[in-house]
């Protein structure tokens, strides 16, 4: 009877231990990969990578384009205020011809 209790307990303990090692190994491998990637990025930043140096210029250009789009959008809204509906246009034409 004690044998039927001890064997499953040892099996569960061993399975948990192996599972813990597998998870720890995978997390350690993932963490090392992330740290290596960050290290390579920091190395590129220290060297002055031309692509990284061009980011502020690109960001400024994008901001200028966005500002121009906002101005165009605002002007289109102002122009749209002068528009009339199709029905109103038809009514005005009928009034003009009558």
PDB file of C-alpha atoms in Angstrom:
ATOM      1  CA  UNK A   1       0.000   0.000   0.000  1.00  0.00           C
ATOM      2  CA  UNK A   2       2.762   2.438   0.838  1.00  0.00           C
ATOM      3  CA  UNK A   3       4.363   1.423  -2.477  1.00  0.00           C
ATOM      4  CA  UNK A   4       1.267   2.667  -4.357  1.00  0.00           C
ATOM      5  CA  UNK A   5       1.576   6.044  -2.611  1.00  0.00           C
ATOM      6  CA  UNK A   6       5.349   6.481  -2.866  1.00  0.00           C
ATOM      7  CA  UNK A   7       5.765   5.629  -6.571  1.00  0.00           C
ATOM      8  CA  UNK A   8       3.259   8.245  -7.882  1.00  0.00           C
ATOM      9  CA  UNK A   9       4.664  10.834  -5.454  1.00  0.00           C
ATOM     10  CA  UNK A  10       8.220  10.216  -6.647  1.00  0.00           C
ATOM     11  CA  UNK A  11       7.044  10.223 -10.254  1.00  0.00           C
ATOM     12  CA  UNK A  12       5.282  13.574  -9.774  1.00  0.00           C
ATOM     13  CA  UNK A  13       8.314  14.995  -7.976  1.00  0.00           C
ATOM     14  CA  UNK A  14      10.667  13.835 -10.733  1.00  0.00           C
ATOM     15  CA  UNK A  15       8.298  15.141 -13.455  1.00  0.00           C
ATOM     16  CA  UNK A  16       8.083  18.538 -11.745  1.00  0.00           C
ATOM     17  CA  UNK A  17      11.856  18.671 -11.380  1.00  0.00           C
ATOM     18  CA  UNK A  18      12.428  17.847 -15.060  1.00  0.00           C
ATOM     19  CA  UNK A  19       9.711  20.303 -16.124  1.00  0.00           C
ATOM     20  CA  UNK A  20      11.305  23.023 -14.020  1.00  0.00           C
ATOM     21  CA  UNK A  21      14.695  22.401 -15.614  1.00  0.00           C
ATOM     22  CA  UNK A  22      13.191  22.522 -19.108  1.00  0.00           C
ATOM     23  CA  UNK A  23      11.421  25.808 -18.414  1.00  0.00           C
ATOM     24  CA  UNK A  24      14.519  27.298 -16.797  1.00  0.00           C
ATOM     25  CA  UNK A  25      16.658  26.230 -19.754  1.00  0.00           C
ATOM     26  CA  UNK A  26      14.235  27.734 -22.304  1.00  0.00           C
ATOM     27  CA  UNK A  27      13.884  30.981 -20.336  1.00  0.00           C
ATOM     28  CA  UNK A  28      17.650  31.210 -19.963  1.00  0.00           C
ATOM     29  CA  UNK A  29      18.148  30.647 -23.684  1.00  0.00           C
ATOM     30  CA  UNK A  30      15.497  33.270 -24.527  1.00  0.00           C
ATOM     31  CA  UNK A  31      17.001  35.773 -22.082  1.00  0.00           C
ATOM     32  CA  UNK A  32      20.474  35.247 -23.508  1.00  0.00           C
ATOM     33  CA  UNK A  33      19.174  35.801 -27.047  1.00  0.00           C
ATOM     34  CA  UNK A  34      17.498  39.061 -25.967  1.00  0.00           C
ATOM     35  CA  UNK A  35      20.642  40.234 -24.173  1.00  0.00           C
ATOM     36  CA  UNK A  36      22.791  39.424 -27.222  1.00  0.00           C
ATOM     37  CA  UNK A  37      20.401  41.369 -29.450  1.00  0.00           C
ATOM     38  CA  UNK A  38      20.469  44.369 -27.105  1.00  0.00           C
ATOM     39  CA  UNK A  39      24.250  44.203 -26.926  1.00  0.00           C
ATOM     40  CA  UNK A  40      24.548  44.264 -30.723  1.00  0.00           C
ATOM     41  CA  UNK A  41      22.195  47.257 -30.906  1.00  0.00           C
ATOM     42  CA  UNK A  42      24.166  49.118 -28.240  1.00  0.00           C
ATOM     43  CA  UNK A  43      27.370  48.321 -30.115  1.00  0.00           C
ATOM     44  CA  UNK A  44      25.914  49.784 -33.318  1.00  0.00           C
ATOM     45  CA  UNK A  45      24.869  52.906 -31.429  1.00  0.00           C
ATOM     46  CA  UNK A  46      28.364  53.346 -29.976  1.00  0.00           C
ATOM     47  CA  UNK A  47      29.942  52.988 -33.426  1.00  0.00           C
ATOM     48  CA  UNK A  48      27.614  55.579 -34.939  1.00  0.00           C
ATOM     49  CA  UNK A  49      25.702  53.491 -37.455  1.00  0.00           C
ATOM     50  CA  UNK A  50      24.720  55.737 -40.411  1.00  0.00           C
ATOM     51  CA  UNK A  51      21.207  54.268 -40.480  1.00  0.00           C
ATOM     52  CA  UNK A  52      20.728  55.077 -36.807  1.00  0.00           C
ATOM     53  CA  UNK A  53      22.163  58.573 -37.308  1.00  0.00           C
ATOM     54  CA  UNK A  54      19.624  59.271 -40.058  1.00  0.00           C
ATOM     55  CA  UNK A  55      16.644  58.616 -37.771  1.00  0.00           C
ATOM     56  CA  UNK A  56      16.366  62.229 -36.493  1.00  0.00           C
ATOM     57  CA  UNK A  57      16.413  63.535 -40.063  1.00  0.00           C
ATOM     58  CA  UNK A  58      13.723  61.086 -41.118  1.00  0.00           C
ATOM     59  CA  UNK A  59      11.678  61.878 -38.031  1.00  0.00           C
ATOM     60  CA  UNK A  60      11.841  65.603 -38.808  1.00  0.00           C
ATOM     61  CA  UNK A  61      10.760  64.987 -42.389  1.00  0.00           C
ATOM     62  CA  UNK A  62       7.845  62.857 -41.267  1.00  0.00           C
ATOM     63  CA  UNK A  63       6.787  65.575 -38.821  1.00  0.00           C
ATOM     64  CA  UNK A  64       6.885  68.170 -41.622  1.00  0.00           C
ATOM     65  CA  UNK A  65       4.809  65.951 -43.894  1.00  0.00           C
ATOM     66  CA  UNK A  66       2.276  65.361 -41.129  1.00  0.00           C
ATOM     67  CA  UNK A  67       2.040  69.093 -40.460  1.00  0.00           C
ATOM     68  CA  UNK A  68       1.443  69.755 -44.163  1.00  0.00           C
ATOM     69  CA  UNK A  69      -1.285  67.113 -44.190  1.00  0.00           C
ATOM     70  CA  UNK A  70      -2.932  68.747 -41.180  1.00  0.00           C
ATOM     71  CA  UNK A  71      -2.899  72.122 -42.967  1.00  0.00           C
ATOM     72  CA  UNK A  72      -4.374  70.591 -46.117  1.00  0.00           C
ATOM     73  CA  UNK A  73      -7.050  68.841 -44.065  1.00  0.00           C
ATOM     74  CA  UNK A  74      -7.942  72.099 -42.321  1.00  0.00           C
ATOM     75  CA  UNK A  75      -8.183  73.950 -45.632  1.00  0.00           C
ATOM     76  CA  UNK A  76     -10.373  71.209 -47.101  1.00  0.00           C
ATOM     77  CA  UNK A  77     -12.721  71.504 -44.111  1.00  0.00           C
ATOM     78  CA  UNK A  78     -12.977  75.265 -44.672  1.00  0.00           C
ATOM     79  CA  UNK A  79     -13.704  74.732 -48.366  1.00  0.00           C
ATOM     80  CA  UNK A  80     -16.294  72.077 -47.586  1.00  0.00           C
ATOM     81  CA  UNK A  81     -18.296  74.550 -45.508  1.00  0.00           C
ATOM     82  CA  UNK A  82     -19.172  76.319 -48.746  1.00  0.00           C
ATOM     83  CA  UNK A  83     -20.566  73.163 -50.340  1.00  0.00           C
ATOM     84  CA  UNK A  84     -24.289  72.538 -50.520  1.00  0.00           C
ATOM     85  CA  UNK A  85     -26.179  69.290 -50.703  1.00  0.00           C
ATOM     86  CA  UNK A  86     -27.412  67.845 -53.990  1.00  0.00           C
ATOM     87  CA  UNK A  87     -30.989  68.658 -53.050  1.00  0.00           C
ATOM     88  CA  UNK A  88     -30.113  72.268 -52.224  1.00  0.00           C
ATOM     89  CA  UNK A  89     -28.258  72.604 -55.518  1.00  0.00           C
ATOM     90  CA  UNK A  90     -31.277  71.283 -57.434  1.00  0.00           C
ATOM     91  CA  UNK A  91     -33.592  73.656 -55.537  1.00  0.00           C
ATOM     92  CA  UNK A  92     -31.371  76.653 -56.316  1.00  0.00           C
ATOM     93  CA  UNK A  93     -31.283  75.723 -60.001  1.00  0.00           C
ATOM     94  CA  UNK A  94     -35.084  75.378 -60.115  1.00  0.00           C
ATOM     95  CA  UNK A  95     -35.448  78.753 -58.390  1.00  0.00           C
ATOM     96  CA  UNK A  96     -33.069  80.349 -60.867  1.00  0.00           C
ATOM     97  CA  UNK A  97     -34.975  79.006 -63.887  1.00  0.00           C
ATOM     98  CA  UNK A  98     -38.398  79.852 -62.569  1.00  0.00           C
TER      99      UNK A  98
END
